[in-house]
PDB file of C-alpha atoms in Angstrom:
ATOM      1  CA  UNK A 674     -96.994 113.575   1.606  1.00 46.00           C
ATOM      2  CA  UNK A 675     -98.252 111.133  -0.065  1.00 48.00           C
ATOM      3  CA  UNK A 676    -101.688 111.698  -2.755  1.00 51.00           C
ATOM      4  CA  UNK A 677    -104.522 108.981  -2.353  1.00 46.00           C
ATOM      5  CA  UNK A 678    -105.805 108.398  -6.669  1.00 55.00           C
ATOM      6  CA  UNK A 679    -109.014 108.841  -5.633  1.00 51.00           C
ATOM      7  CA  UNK A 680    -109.794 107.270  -9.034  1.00 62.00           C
ATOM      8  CA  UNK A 681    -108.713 103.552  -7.982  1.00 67.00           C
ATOM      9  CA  UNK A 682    -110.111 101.197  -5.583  1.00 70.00           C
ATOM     10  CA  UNK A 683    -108.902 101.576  -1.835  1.00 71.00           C
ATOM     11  CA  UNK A 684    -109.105  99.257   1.235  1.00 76.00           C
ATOM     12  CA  UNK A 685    -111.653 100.849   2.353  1.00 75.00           C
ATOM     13  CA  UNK A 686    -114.226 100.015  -0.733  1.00 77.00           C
ATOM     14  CA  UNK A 687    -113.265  96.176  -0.744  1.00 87.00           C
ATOM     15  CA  UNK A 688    -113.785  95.646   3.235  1.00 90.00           C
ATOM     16  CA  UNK A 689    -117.387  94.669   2.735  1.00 90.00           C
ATOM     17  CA  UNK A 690    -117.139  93.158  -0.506  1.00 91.00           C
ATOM     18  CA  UNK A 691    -114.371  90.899   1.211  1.00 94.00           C
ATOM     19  CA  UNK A 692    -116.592  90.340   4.613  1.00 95.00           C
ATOM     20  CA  UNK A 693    -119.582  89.065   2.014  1.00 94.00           C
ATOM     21  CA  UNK A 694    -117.043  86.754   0.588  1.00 95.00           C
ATOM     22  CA  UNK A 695    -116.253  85.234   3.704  1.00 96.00           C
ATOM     23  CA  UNK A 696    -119.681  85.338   5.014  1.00 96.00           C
ATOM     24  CA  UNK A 697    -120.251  83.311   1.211  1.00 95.00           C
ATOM     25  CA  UNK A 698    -118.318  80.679   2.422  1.00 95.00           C
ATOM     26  CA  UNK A 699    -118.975  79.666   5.363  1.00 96.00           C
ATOM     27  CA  UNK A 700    -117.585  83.072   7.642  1.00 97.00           C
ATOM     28  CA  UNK A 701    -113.616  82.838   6.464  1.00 97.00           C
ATOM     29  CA  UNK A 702    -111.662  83.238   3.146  1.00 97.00           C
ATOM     30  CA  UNK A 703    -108.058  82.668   2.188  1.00 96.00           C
ATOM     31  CA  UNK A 704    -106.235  85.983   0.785  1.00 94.00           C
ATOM     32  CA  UNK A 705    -105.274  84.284  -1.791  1.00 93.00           C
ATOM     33  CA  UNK A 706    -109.107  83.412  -2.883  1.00 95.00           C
ATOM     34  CA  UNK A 707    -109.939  86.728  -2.392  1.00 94.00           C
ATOM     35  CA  UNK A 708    -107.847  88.121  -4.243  1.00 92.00           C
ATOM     36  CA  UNK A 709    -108.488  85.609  -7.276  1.00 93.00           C
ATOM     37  CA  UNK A 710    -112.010  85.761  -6.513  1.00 93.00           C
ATOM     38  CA  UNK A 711    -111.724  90.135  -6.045  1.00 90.00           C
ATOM     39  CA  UNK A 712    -109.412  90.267  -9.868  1.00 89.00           C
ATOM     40  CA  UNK A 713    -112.265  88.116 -11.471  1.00 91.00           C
ATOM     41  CA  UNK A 714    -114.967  90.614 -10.331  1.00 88.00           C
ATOM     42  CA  UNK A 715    -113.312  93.775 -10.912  1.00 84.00           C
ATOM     43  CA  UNK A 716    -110.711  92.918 -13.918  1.00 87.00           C
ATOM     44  CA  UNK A 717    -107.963  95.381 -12.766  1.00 85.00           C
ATOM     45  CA  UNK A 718    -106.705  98.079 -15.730  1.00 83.00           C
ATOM     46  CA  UNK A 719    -104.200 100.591 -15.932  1.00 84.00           C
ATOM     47  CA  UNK A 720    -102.624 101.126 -12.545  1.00 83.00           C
ATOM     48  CA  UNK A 721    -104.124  98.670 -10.807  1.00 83.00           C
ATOM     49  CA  UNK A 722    -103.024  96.065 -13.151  1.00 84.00           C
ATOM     50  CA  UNK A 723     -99.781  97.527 -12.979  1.00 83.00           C
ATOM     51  CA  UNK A 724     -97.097  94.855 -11.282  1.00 84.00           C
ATOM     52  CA  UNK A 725     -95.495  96.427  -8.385  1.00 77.00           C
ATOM     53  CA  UNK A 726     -91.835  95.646  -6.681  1.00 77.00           C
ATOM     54  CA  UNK A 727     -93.627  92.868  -4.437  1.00 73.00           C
ATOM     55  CA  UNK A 728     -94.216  90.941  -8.462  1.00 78.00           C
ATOM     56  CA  UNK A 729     -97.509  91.104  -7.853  1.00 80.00           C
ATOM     57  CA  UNK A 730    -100.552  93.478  -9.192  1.00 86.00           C
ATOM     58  CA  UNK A 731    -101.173  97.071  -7.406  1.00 85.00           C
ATOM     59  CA  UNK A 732    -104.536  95.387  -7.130  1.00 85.00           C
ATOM     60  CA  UNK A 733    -103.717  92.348  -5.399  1.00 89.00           C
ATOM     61  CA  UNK A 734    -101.607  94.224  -3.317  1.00 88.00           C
ATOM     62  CA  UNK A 735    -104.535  96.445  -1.797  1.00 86.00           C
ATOM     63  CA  UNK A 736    -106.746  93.262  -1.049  1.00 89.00           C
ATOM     64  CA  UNK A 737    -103.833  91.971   1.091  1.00 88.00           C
ATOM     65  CA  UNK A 738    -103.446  94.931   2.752  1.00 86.00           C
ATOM     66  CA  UNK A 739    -106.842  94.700   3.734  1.00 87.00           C
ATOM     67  CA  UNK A 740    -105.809  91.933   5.942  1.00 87.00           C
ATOM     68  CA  UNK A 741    -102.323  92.945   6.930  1.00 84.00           C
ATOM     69  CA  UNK A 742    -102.859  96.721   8.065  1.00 80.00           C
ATOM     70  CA  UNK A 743    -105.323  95.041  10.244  1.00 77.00           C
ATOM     71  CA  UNK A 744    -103.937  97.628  13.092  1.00 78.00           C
ATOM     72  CA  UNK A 745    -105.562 100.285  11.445  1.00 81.00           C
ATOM     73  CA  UNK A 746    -108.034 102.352  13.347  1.00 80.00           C
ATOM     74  CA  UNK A 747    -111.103 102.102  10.678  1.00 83.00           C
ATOM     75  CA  UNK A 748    -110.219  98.604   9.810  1.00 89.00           C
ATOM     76  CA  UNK A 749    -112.579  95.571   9.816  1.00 92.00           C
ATOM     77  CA  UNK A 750    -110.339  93.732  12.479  1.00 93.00           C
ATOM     78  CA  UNK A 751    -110.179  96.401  14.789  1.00 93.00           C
ATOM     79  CA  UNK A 752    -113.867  97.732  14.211  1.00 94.00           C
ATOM     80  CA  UNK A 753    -114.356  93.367  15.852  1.00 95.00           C
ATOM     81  CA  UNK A 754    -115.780  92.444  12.923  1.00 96.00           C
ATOM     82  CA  UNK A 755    -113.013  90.099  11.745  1.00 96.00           C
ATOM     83  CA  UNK A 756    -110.228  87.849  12.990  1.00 95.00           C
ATOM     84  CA  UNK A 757    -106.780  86.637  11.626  1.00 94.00           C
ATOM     85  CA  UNK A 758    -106.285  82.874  10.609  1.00 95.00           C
ATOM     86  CA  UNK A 759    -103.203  81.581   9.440  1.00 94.00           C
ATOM     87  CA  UNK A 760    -103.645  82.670   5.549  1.00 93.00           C
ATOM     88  CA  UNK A 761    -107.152  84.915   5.489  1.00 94.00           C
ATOM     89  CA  UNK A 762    -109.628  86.070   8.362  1.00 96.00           C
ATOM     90  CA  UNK A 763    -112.337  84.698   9.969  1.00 97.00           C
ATOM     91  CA  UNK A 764    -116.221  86.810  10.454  1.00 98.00           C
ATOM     92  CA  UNK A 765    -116.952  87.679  14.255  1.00 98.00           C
ATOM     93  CA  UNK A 766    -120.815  87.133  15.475  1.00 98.00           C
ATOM     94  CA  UNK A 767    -120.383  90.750  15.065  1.00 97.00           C
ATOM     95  CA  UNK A 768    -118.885  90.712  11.690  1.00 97.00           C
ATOM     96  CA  UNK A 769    -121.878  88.495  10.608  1.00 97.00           C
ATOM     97  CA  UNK A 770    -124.755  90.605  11.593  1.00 96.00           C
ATOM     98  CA  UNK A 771    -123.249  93.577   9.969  1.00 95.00           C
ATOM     99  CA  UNK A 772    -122.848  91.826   6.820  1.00 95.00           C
ATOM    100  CA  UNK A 773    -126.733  90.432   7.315  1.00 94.00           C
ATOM    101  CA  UNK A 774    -127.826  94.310   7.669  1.00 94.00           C
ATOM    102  CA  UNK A 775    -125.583  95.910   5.367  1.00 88.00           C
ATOM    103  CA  UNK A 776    -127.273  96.317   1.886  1.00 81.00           C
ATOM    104  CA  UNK A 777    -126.720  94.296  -1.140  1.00 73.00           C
TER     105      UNK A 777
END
């Protein structure tokens, strides 16, 4: 079984951050700006900054997952807040007002 490090940053803390992004500009966002735009704002260290098999940062890696384990139960694609464009997501009318009530 595998042991979640509770001490780095999951999918789960990034989904918002990534739905203000999008909501930022204009209700969509490219992975790769998010993830640019995610590495500027957090500055990834130890294992996050690690590069993984894929050649890319652990970090980098999580914020696309975000997007491709959109099949997840919890995640913000199937929760309707988000849709899949070729290269990021799109913001739902749903997806918009949660971002609009959640707090900043």
């Amino acid at each position: 079984m595998r042991r979640i490090n509770y001490s780095r940053l999951q999918q789960a803390d990034l989904a918002l951050l990534a739905m203000q992004i999008a909501a930022s500009k204009g209700g969509s966002v490219m992975t790769s700006d998010l993830k640019e735009l995610l590495v500027q704002k957090f500055k990834p260290t130890g294992m996050d900054a690690a590069t993984n098999a894929n050649w890319q940062m652990n970090f980098e890696q999580v914020v696309g997952n975000l997007i491709s384990n959109r099949g997840m139960p919890n995640s913000m694609f199937n929760k309707g807040y988000a849709t899949r464009i070729v290269g990021g997501f799109e913001l739902t009318a749903l997806g918009q007002t949660f971002v609009e009530s959640a707090p900043h």
